[in-house]
Coordinates of C-alpha atoms and ligand atoms in Angstrom, one line a residue:
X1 CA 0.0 0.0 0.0
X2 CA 1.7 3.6 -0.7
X3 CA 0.8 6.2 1.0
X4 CA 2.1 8.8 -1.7
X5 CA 2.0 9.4 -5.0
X6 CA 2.4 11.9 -7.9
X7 CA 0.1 14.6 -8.6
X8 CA -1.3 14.7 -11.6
X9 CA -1.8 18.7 -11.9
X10 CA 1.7 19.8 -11.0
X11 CA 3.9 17.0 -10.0
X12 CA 4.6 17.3 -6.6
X13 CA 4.4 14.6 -3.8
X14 CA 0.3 13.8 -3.2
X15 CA -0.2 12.9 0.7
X16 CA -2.6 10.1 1.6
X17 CA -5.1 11.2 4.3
X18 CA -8.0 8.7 4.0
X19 CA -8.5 4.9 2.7
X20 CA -11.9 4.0 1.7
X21 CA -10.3 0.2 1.2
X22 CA -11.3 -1.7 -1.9
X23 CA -13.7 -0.5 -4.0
X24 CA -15.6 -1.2 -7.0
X25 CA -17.1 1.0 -10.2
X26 CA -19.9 3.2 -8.2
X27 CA -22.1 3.0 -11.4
X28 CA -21.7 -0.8 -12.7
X29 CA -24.9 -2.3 -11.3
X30 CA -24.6 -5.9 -12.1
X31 CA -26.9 -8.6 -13.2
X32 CA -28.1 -10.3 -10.2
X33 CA -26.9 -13.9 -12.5
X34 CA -23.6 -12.3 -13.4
X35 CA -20.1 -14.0 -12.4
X36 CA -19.1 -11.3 -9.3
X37 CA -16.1 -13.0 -9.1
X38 CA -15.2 -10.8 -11.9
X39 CA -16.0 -7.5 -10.5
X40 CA -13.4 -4.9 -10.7
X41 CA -12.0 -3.4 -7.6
X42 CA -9.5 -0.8 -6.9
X43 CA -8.5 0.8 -3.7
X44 CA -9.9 4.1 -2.9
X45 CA -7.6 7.0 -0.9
X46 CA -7.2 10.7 -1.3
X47 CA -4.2 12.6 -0.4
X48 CA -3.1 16.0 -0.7
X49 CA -0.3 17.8 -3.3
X50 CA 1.9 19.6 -1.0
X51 CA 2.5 21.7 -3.5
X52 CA -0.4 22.7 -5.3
X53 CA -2.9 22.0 -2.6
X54 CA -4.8 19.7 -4.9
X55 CA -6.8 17.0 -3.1
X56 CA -7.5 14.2 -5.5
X57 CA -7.5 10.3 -5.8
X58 CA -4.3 8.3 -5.2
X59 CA -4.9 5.6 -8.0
X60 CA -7.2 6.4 -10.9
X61 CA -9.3 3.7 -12.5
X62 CA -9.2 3.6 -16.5
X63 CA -11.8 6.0 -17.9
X64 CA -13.4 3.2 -20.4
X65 CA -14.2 1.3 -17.5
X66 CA -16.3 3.8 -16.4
X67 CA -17.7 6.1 -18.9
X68 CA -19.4 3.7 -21.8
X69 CA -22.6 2.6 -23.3
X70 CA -23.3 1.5 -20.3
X71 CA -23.5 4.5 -18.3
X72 CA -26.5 4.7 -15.8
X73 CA -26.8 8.4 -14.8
X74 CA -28.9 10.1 -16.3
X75 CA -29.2 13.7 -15.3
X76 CA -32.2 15.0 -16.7
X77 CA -33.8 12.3 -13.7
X78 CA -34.4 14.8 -11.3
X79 CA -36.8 18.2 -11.4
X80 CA -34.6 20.2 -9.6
X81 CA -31.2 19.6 -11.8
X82 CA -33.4 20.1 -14.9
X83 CA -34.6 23.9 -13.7
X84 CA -31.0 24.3 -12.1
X85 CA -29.4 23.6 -15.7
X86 CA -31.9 25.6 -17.7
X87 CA -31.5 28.8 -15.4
X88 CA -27.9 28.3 -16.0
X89 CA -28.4 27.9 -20.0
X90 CA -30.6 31.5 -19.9
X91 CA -28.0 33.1 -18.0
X92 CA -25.5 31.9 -20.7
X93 CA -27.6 32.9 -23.4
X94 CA -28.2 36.5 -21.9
X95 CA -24.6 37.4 -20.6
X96 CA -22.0 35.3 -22.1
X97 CA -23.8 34.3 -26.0
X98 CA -24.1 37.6 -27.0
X99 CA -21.4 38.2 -29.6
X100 CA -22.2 37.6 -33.3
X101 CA -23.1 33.7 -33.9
X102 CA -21.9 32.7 -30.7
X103 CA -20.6 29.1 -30.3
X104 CA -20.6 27.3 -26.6
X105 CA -19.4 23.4 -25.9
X106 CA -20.3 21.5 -23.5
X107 CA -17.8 18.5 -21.5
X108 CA -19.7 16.3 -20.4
X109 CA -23.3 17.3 -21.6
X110 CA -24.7 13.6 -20.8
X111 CA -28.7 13.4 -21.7
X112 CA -28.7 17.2 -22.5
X113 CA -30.0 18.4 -19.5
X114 CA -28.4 22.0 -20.3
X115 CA -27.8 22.0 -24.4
X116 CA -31.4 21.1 -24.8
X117 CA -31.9 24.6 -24.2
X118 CA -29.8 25.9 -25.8
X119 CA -30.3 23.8 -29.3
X120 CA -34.2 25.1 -28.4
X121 CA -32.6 29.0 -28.8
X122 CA -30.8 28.1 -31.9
X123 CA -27.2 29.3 -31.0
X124 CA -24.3 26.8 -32.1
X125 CA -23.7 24.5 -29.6
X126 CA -21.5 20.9 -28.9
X127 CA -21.7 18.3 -26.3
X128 CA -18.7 16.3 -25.8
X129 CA -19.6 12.8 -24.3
X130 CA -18.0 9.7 -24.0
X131 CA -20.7 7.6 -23.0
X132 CA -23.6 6.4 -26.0
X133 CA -26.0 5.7 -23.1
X134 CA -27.0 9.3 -22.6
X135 CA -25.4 10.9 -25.8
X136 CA -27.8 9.2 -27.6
X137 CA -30.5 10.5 -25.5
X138 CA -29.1 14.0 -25.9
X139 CA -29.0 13.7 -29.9
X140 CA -32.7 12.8 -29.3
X141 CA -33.5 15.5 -28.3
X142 CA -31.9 17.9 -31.0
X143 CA -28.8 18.3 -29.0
X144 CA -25.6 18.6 -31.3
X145 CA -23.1 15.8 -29.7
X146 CA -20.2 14.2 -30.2
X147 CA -19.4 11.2 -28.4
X148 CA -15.7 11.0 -27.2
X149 CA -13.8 12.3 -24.2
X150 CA -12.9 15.8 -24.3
X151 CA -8.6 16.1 -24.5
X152 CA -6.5 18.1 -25.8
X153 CA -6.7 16.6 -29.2
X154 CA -10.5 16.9 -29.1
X155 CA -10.6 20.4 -29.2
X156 CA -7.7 21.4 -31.4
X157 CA -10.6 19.6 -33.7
X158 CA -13.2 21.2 -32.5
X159 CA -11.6 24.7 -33.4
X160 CA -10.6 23.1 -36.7
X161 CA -14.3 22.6 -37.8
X162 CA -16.4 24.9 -35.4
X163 CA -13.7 27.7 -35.1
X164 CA -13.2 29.2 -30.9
X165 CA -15.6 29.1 -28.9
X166 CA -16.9 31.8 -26.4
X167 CA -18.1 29.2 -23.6
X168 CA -16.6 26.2 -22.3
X169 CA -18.6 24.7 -19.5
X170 CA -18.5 21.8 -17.6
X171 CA -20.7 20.3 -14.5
X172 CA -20.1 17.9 -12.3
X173 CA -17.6 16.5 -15.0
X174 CA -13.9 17.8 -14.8
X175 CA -13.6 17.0 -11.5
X176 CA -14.2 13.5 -13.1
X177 CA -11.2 13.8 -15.6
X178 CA -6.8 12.8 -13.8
X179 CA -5.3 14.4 -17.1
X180 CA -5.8 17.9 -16.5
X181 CA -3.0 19.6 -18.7
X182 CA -3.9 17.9 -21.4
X183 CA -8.2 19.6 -20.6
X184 CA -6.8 22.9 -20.1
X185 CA -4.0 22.9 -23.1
X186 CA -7.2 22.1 -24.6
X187 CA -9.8 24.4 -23.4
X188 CA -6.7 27.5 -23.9
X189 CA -6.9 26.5 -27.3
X190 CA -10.4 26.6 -27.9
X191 CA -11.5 29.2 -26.0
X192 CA -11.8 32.9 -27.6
X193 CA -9.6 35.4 -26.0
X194 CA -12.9 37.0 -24.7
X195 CA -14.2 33.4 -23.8
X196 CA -15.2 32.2 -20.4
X197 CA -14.5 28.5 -18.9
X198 CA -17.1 27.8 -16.4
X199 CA -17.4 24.8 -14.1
X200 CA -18.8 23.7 -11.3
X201 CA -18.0 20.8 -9.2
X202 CA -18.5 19.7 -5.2
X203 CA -16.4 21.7 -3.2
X204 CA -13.7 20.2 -0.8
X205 CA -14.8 22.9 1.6
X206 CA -18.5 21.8 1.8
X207 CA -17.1 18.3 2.0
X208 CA -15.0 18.7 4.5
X209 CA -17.7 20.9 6.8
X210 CA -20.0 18.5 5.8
X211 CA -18.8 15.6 6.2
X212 CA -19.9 14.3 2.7
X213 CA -17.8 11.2 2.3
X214 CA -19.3 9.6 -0.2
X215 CA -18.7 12.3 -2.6
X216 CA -15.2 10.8 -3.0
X217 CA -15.7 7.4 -5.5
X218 CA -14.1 6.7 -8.9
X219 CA -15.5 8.4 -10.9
X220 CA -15.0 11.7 -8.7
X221 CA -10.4 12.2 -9.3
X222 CA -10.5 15.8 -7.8
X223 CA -11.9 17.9 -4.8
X224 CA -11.5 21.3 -6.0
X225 CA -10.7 24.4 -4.0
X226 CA -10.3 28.0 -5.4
X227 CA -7.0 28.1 -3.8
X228 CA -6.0 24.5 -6.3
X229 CA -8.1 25.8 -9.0
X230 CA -6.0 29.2 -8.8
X231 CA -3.2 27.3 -9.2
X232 CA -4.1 24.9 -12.1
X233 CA -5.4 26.9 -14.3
X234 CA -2.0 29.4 -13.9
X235 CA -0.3 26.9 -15.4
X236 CA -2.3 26.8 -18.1
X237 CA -2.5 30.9 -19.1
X238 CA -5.6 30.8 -17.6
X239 CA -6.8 32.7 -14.6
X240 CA -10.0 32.0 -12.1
X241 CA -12.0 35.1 -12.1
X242 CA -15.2 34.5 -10.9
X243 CA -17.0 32.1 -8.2
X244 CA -19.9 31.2 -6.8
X245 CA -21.4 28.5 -4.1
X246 CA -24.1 26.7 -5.5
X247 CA -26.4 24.4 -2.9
X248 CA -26.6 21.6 -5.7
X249 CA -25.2 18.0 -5.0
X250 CA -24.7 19.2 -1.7
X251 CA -22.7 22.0 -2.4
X252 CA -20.6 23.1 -4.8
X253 CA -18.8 26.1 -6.6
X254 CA -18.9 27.1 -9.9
X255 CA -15.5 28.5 -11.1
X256 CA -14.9 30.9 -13.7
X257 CA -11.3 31.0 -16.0
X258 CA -10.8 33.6 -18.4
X259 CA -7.4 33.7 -20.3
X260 CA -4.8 35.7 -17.8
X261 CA -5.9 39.5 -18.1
X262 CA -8.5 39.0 -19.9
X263 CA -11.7 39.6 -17.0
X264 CA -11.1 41.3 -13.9
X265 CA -11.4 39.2 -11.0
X266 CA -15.0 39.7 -8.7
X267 CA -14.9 40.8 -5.2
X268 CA -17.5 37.1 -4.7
X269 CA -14.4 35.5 -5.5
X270 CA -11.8 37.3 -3.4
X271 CA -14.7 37.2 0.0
X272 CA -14.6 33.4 -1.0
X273 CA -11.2 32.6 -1.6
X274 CA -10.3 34.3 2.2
X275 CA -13.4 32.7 3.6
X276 CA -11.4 29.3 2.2
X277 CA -8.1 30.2 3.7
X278 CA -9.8 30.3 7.4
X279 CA -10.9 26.7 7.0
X280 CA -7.4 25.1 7.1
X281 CA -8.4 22.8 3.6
X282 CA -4.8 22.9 2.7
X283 CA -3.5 21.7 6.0
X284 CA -3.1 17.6 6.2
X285 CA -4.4 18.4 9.8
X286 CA -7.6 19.2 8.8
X287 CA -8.3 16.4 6.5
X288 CA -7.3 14.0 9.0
X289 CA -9.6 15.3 11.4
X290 CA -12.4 14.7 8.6
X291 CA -11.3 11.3 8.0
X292 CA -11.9 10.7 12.0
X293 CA -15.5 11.9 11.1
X294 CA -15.9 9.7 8.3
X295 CA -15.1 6.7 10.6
X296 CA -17.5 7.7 13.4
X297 CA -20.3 8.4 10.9
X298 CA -20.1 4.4 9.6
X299 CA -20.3 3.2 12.8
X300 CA -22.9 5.3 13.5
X301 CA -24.9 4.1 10.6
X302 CA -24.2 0.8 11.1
X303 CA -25.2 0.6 14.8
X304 CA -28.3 2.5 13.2
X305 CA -28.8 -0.3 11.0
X306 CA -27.8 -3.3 13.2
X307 CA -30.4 -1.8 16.1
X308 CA -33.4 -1.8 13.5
X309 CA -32.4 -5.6 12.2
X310 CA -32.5 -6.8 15.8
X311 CA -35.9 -4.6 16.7
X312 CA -37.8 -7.2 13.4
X313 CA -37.7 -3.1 11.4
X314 CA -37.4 -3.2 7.5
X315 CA -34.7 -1.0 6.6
X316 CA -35.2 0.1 2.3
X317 CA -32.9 2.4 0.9
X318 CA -34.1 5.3 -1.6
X319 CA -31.9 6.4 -4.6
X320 CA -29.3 4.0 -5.8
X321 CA -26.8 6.9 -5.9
X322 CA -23.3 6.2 -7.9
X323 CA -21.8 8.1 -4.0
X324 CA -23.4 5.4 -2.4
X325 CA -20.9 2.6 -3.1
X326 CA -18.5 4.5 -0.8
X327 CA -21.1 4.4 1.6
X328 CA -21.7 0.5 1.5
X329 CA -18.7 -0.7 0.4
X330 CA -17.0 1.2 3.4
X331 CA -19.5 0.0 5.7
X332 CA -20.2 -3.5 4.6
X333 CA -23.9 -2.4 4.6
X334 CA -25.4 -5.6 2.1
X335 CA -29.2 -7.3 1.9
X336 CA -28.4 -8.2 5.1
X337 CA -29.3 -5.2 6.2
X338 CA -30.9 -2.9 3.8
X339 CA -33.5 -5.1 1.9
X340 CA -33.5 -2.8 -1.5
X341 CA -32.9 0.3 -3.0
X342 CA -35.5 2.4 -4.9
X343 CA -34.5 3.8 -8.1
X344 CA -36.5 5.8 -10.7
X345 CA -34.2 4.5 -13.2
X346 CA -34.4 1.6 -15.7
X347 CA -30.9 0.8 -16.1
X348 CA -30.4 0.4 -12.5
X349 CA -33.7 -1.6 -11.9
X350 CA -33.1 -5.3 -11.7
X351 CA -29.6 -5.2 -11.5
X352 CA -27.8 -5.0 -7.9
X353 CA -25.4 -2.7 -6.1
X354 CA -21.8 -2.4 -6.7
X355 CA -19.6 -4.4 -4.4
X356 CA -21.9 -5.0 -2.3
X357 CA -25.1 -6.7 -4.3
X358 CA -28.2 -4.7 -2.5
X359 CA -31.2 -5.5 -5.0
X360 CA -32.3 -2.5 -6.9
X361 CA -35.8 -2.2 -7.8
X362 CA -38.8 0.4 -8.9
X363 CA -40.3 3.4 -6.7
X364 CA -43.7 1.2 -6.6
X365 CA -41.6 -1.4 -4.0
X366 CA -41.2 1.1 -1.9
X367 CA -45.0 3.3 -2.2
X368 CA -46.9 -0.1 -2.1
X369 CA -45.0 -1.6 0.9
X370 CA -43.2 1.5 3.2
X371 CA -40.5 -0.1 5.5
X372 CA -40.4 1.2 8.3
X373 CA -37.2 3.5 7.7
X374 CA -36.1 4.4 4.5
X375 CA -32.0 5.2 4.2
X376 CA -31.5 8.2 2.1
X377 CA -28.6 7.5 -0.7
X378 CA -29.7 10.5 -2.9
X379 CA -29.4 12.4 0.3
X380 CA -28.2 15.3 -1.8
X381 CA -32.3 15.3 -3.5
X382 CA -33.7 15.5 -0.1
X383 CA -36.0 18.7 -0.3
X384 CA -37.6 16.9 -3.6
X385 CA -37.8 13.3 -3.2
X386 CA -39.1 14.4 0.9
X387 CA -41.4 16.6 -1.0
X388 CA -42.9 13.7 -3.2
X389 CA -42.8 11.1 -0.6
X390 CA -45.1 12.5 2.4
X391 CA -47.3 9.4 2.4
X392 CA -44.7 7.7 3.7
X393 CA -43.7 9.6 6.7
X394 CA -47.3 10.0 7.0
X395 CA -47.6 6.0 7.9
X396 CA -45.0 6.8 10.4
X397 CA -42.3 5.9 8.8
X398 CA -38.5 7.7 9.3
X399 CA -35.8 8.7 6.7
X400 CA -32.1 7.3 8.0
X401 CA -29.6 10.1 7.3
X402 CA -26.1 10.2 7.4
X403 CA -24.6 13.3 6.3
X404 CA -23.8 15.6 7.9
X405 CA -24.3 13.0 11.0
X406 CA -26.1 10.0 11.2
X407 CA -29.7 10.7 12.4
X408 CA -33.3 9.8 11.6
X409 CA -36.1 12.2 10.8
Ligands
DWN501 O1 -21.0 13.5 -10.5 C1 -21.9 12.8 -10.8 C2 -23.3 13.1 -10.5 C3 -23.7 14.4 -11.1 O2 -24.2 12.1 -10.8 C4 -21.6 11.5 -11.5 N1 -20.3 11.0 -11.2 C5 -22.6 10.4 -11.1 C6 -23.9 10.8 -10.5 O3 -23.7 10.7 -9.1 P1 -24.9 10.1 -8.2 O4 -25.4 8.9 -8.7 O5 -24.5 10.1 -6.8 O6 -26.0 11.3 -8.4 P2 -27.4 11.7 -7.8 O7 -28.0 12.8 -8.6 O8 -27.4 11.9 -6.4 O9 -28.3 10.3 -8.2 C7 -29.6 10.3 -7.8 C8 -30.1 8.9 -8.0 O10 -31.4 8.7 -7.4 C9 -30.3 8.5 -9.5 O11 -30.1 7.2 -9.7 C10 -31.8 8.8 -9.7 C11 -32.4 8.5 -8.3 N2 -33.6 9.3 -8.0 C12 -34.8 8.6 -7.6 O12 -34.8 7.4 -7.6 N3 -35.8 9.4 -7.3 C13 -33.5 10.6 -7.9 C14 -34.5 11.4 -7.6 C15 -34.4 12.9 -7.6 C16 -35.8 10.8 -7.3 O13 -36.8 11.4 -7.0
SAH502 N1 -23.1 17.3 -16.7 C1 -24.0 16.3 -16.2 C2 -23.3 14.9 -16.1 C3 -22.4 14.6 -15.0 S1 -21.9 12.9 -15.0 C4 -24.5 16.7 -14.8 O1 -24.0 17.6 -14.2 O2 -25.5 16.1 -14.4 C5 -20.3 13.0 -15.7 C6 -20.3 12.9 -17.2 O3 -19.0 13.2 -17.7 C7 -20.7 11.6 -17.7 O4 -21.8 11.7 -18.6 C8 -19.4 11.1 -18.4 O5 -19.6 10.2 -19.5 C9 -18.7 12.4 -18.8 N2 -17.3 12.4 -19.0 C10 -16.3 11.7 -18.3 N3 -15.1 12.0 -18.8 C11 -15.3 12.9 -19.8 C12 -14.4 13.6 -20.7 N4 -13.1 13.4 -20.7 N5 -14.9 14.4 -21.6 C13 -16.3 14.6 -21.7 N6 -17.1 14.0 -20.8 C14 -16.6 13.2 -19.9
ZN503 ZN1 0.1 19.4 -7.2

């Protein structure tokens, strides 16, 4: 086991501060007759660049693995995401598409949650996306897609065909990608000299407060802060001028890069960025003390659990969340004790959990049987799945929480 490595931004020595232990693919559901001998495991840590401040993954699984034609997440799956993306296409088309045939790509733009509105006002558009599960759903919908991972190589293309764009953006997607020079060699390239890169990812600092544990998994390489963001994108003539906190996915911020002198920085960014420095996130310190949390939180969860199994309760869990494999697989939390999830969507139904083989099946198991507690995966979608699901705290039954503490409600 090693307990550094390289990082993969700038080079310098990455410092382990937390071991999930062996892990599989958070989204490959399995077919309940498939060979599990054969599932793929890797182990799980995060560490810190003591040079850069990046927090990120100490081994990185291969990207194929993950992002295919047999992707499960779909994003347009949940109300709130699809009026969160929309507002952000309008504010796009108002503020940044305003030049002359404007042109905006999209990393990332899986079912088309945010380009569907965007093909809908006509302006030029392209969503770059590896896997044919939801690309093809995008193109369904009129949404302008190529299916590949975005690189370096991808965009020098891009500008070959399309010319520079004035938008690059990016949700919940770079933190997804290890080989960031060869992204943001790519994105300087493409990107006009008036052009904006925006992204948006969960922040380390909400993760951290938080204790939202299960936002580290495979597919998620990097926990971005503005400090490491400030830093990456120097290297790559670009410069973060803008930021925002957004309450999405738990909390994140979306980051704006501009080409170095391009955009003057906001004051939202600066009140931010010192707001960050008081929270310690680049001291090794601090992260160990979260990784304490994270520890106390599973056994909290699992005394939870354990205490219902021996009290004859039925124990369901709701949303079969892609973070939720941390959650299990940490824990060892199998049918055992959580008889199924509950997942609106089809590729996940009939198949079972990652690693740890927890049945997943249809929202009607769950409305046409309530357990009597229901353990909140897709804790992140509380206010709307909550908001849909009255009846069932209305038989008396209790949602199991675990972030930012284990507790029920
Ligand atoms: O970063 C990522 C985010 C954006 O999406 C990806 N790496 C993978 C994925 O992560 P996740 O699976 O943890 O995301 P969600 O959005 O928390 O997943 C919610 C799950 O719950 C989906 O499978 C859909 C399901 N769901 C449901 O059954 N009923 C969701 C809602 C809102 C519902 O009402
Ligand atoms: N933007 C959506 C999807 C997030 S899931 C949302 O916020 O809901 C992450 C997506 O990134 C997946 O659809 C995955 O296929 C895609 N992805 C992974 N690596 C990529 C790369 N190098 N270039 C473009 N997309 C990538
Ligand atoms: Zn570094």
């Amino acid at each position: 086991m090693s307990t550094s490595s390289q990082c993969r931004v700038c080079g310098g020595t990455v410092t382990e501060f937390f071991d999930f232990g062996r892990q599989p693919l958070s989204d490959a559901f399995l077919k309940p007759s498939a060979d599990f001998s054969q599932e793929f495991f890797f182990r799980l840590a995060v560490g810190l660049c003591g040079t850069c401040t990046m927090v990120q993954l100490m081994e990185e699984v291969p990207r194929d693995r993950m992002f295919n034609e047999d992707y499960p997440y779909f994003s347009s799956g949940s109300t709130f995401m699809r009026s969160h993306f929309e507002s952000l296409a309008k504010y796009l088309l108002a503020n940044e598409l305003t030049a002359d045939d404007p042109f905006v790509v999209e990393m990332g733009c899986n079912d088309g949650v945010m380009l569907k509105t965007i093909a809908d006002a006509g302006v030029r558009h392209l969503g770059v996306e590896p896997s044919a599960s939801v690309a093809d759903v995008a193109a369904s919908k009129g949404v302008r897609v190529r299916k590949s991972f975005f690189e370096e190589s991808t965009a020098r293309e891009i500008l070959a065909a399309d010319g520079p764009a004035d938008v690059i953006y990016a949700a919940n997607t770079l933190c997804h990608i290890p080989y960031m020079d060869s992204i943001l060699d790519g994105v300087a390239a493409l990107l006009k000299p008036t052009g904006a890169f925006i992204f948006e990812d969960p922040y380390l600092g909400e993760i951290v407060a938080r204790t939202s544990f299960d936002q580290i998994y495979d597919e998620h390489f990097y926990f971005f802060t503005l400090r490491s963001v400030q830093e990456m994108a120097s290297r790559h003539g670009l410069e973060l001028v803008d930021a925002e906190r957004l309450t999405v996915h738990g909390g994140e911020v979306r980051y704006t890069l501009a080409p170095k002198g391009q955009r003057k920085p906001t004051e939202a960014m600066r009140k931010l960025l010192a707001e960050e420095e008081a929270q310690n996130l680049t001291d090794i310190a601090t992260l160990r003390g979260f990784g304490a949390k994270v520890e106390r939180n599973r056994d909290d969860l699992l005394a939870v659990l354990r205490k219902a199994k021996d009290e004859g309760k039925r124990v369901v869990a709701y949303g079969a969340t892609a973070k939720s494999a941390t959650v299990t697989n940490l824990a060892g939390i199998g049918p055992d004790l959580v008889e199924f999830v509950c997942d609106t969507t089809p590729a996940k139904q009939g198949r079972v959990t990652p690693g740890t083989h927890i049945p997943v099946r249809e929202p009607s198991a769950f409305t046409s049987d309530y357990p009597d507690y229901a353990l909140l995966f897709a804790w992140n979608h509380a206010e709307e799945i909550m908001a849909k699901e009255t009846a069932f705290a209305d038989a008396g039954g209790k949602w199991i929480l675990y972030v930012p503490d284990v507790r029920l409600v």
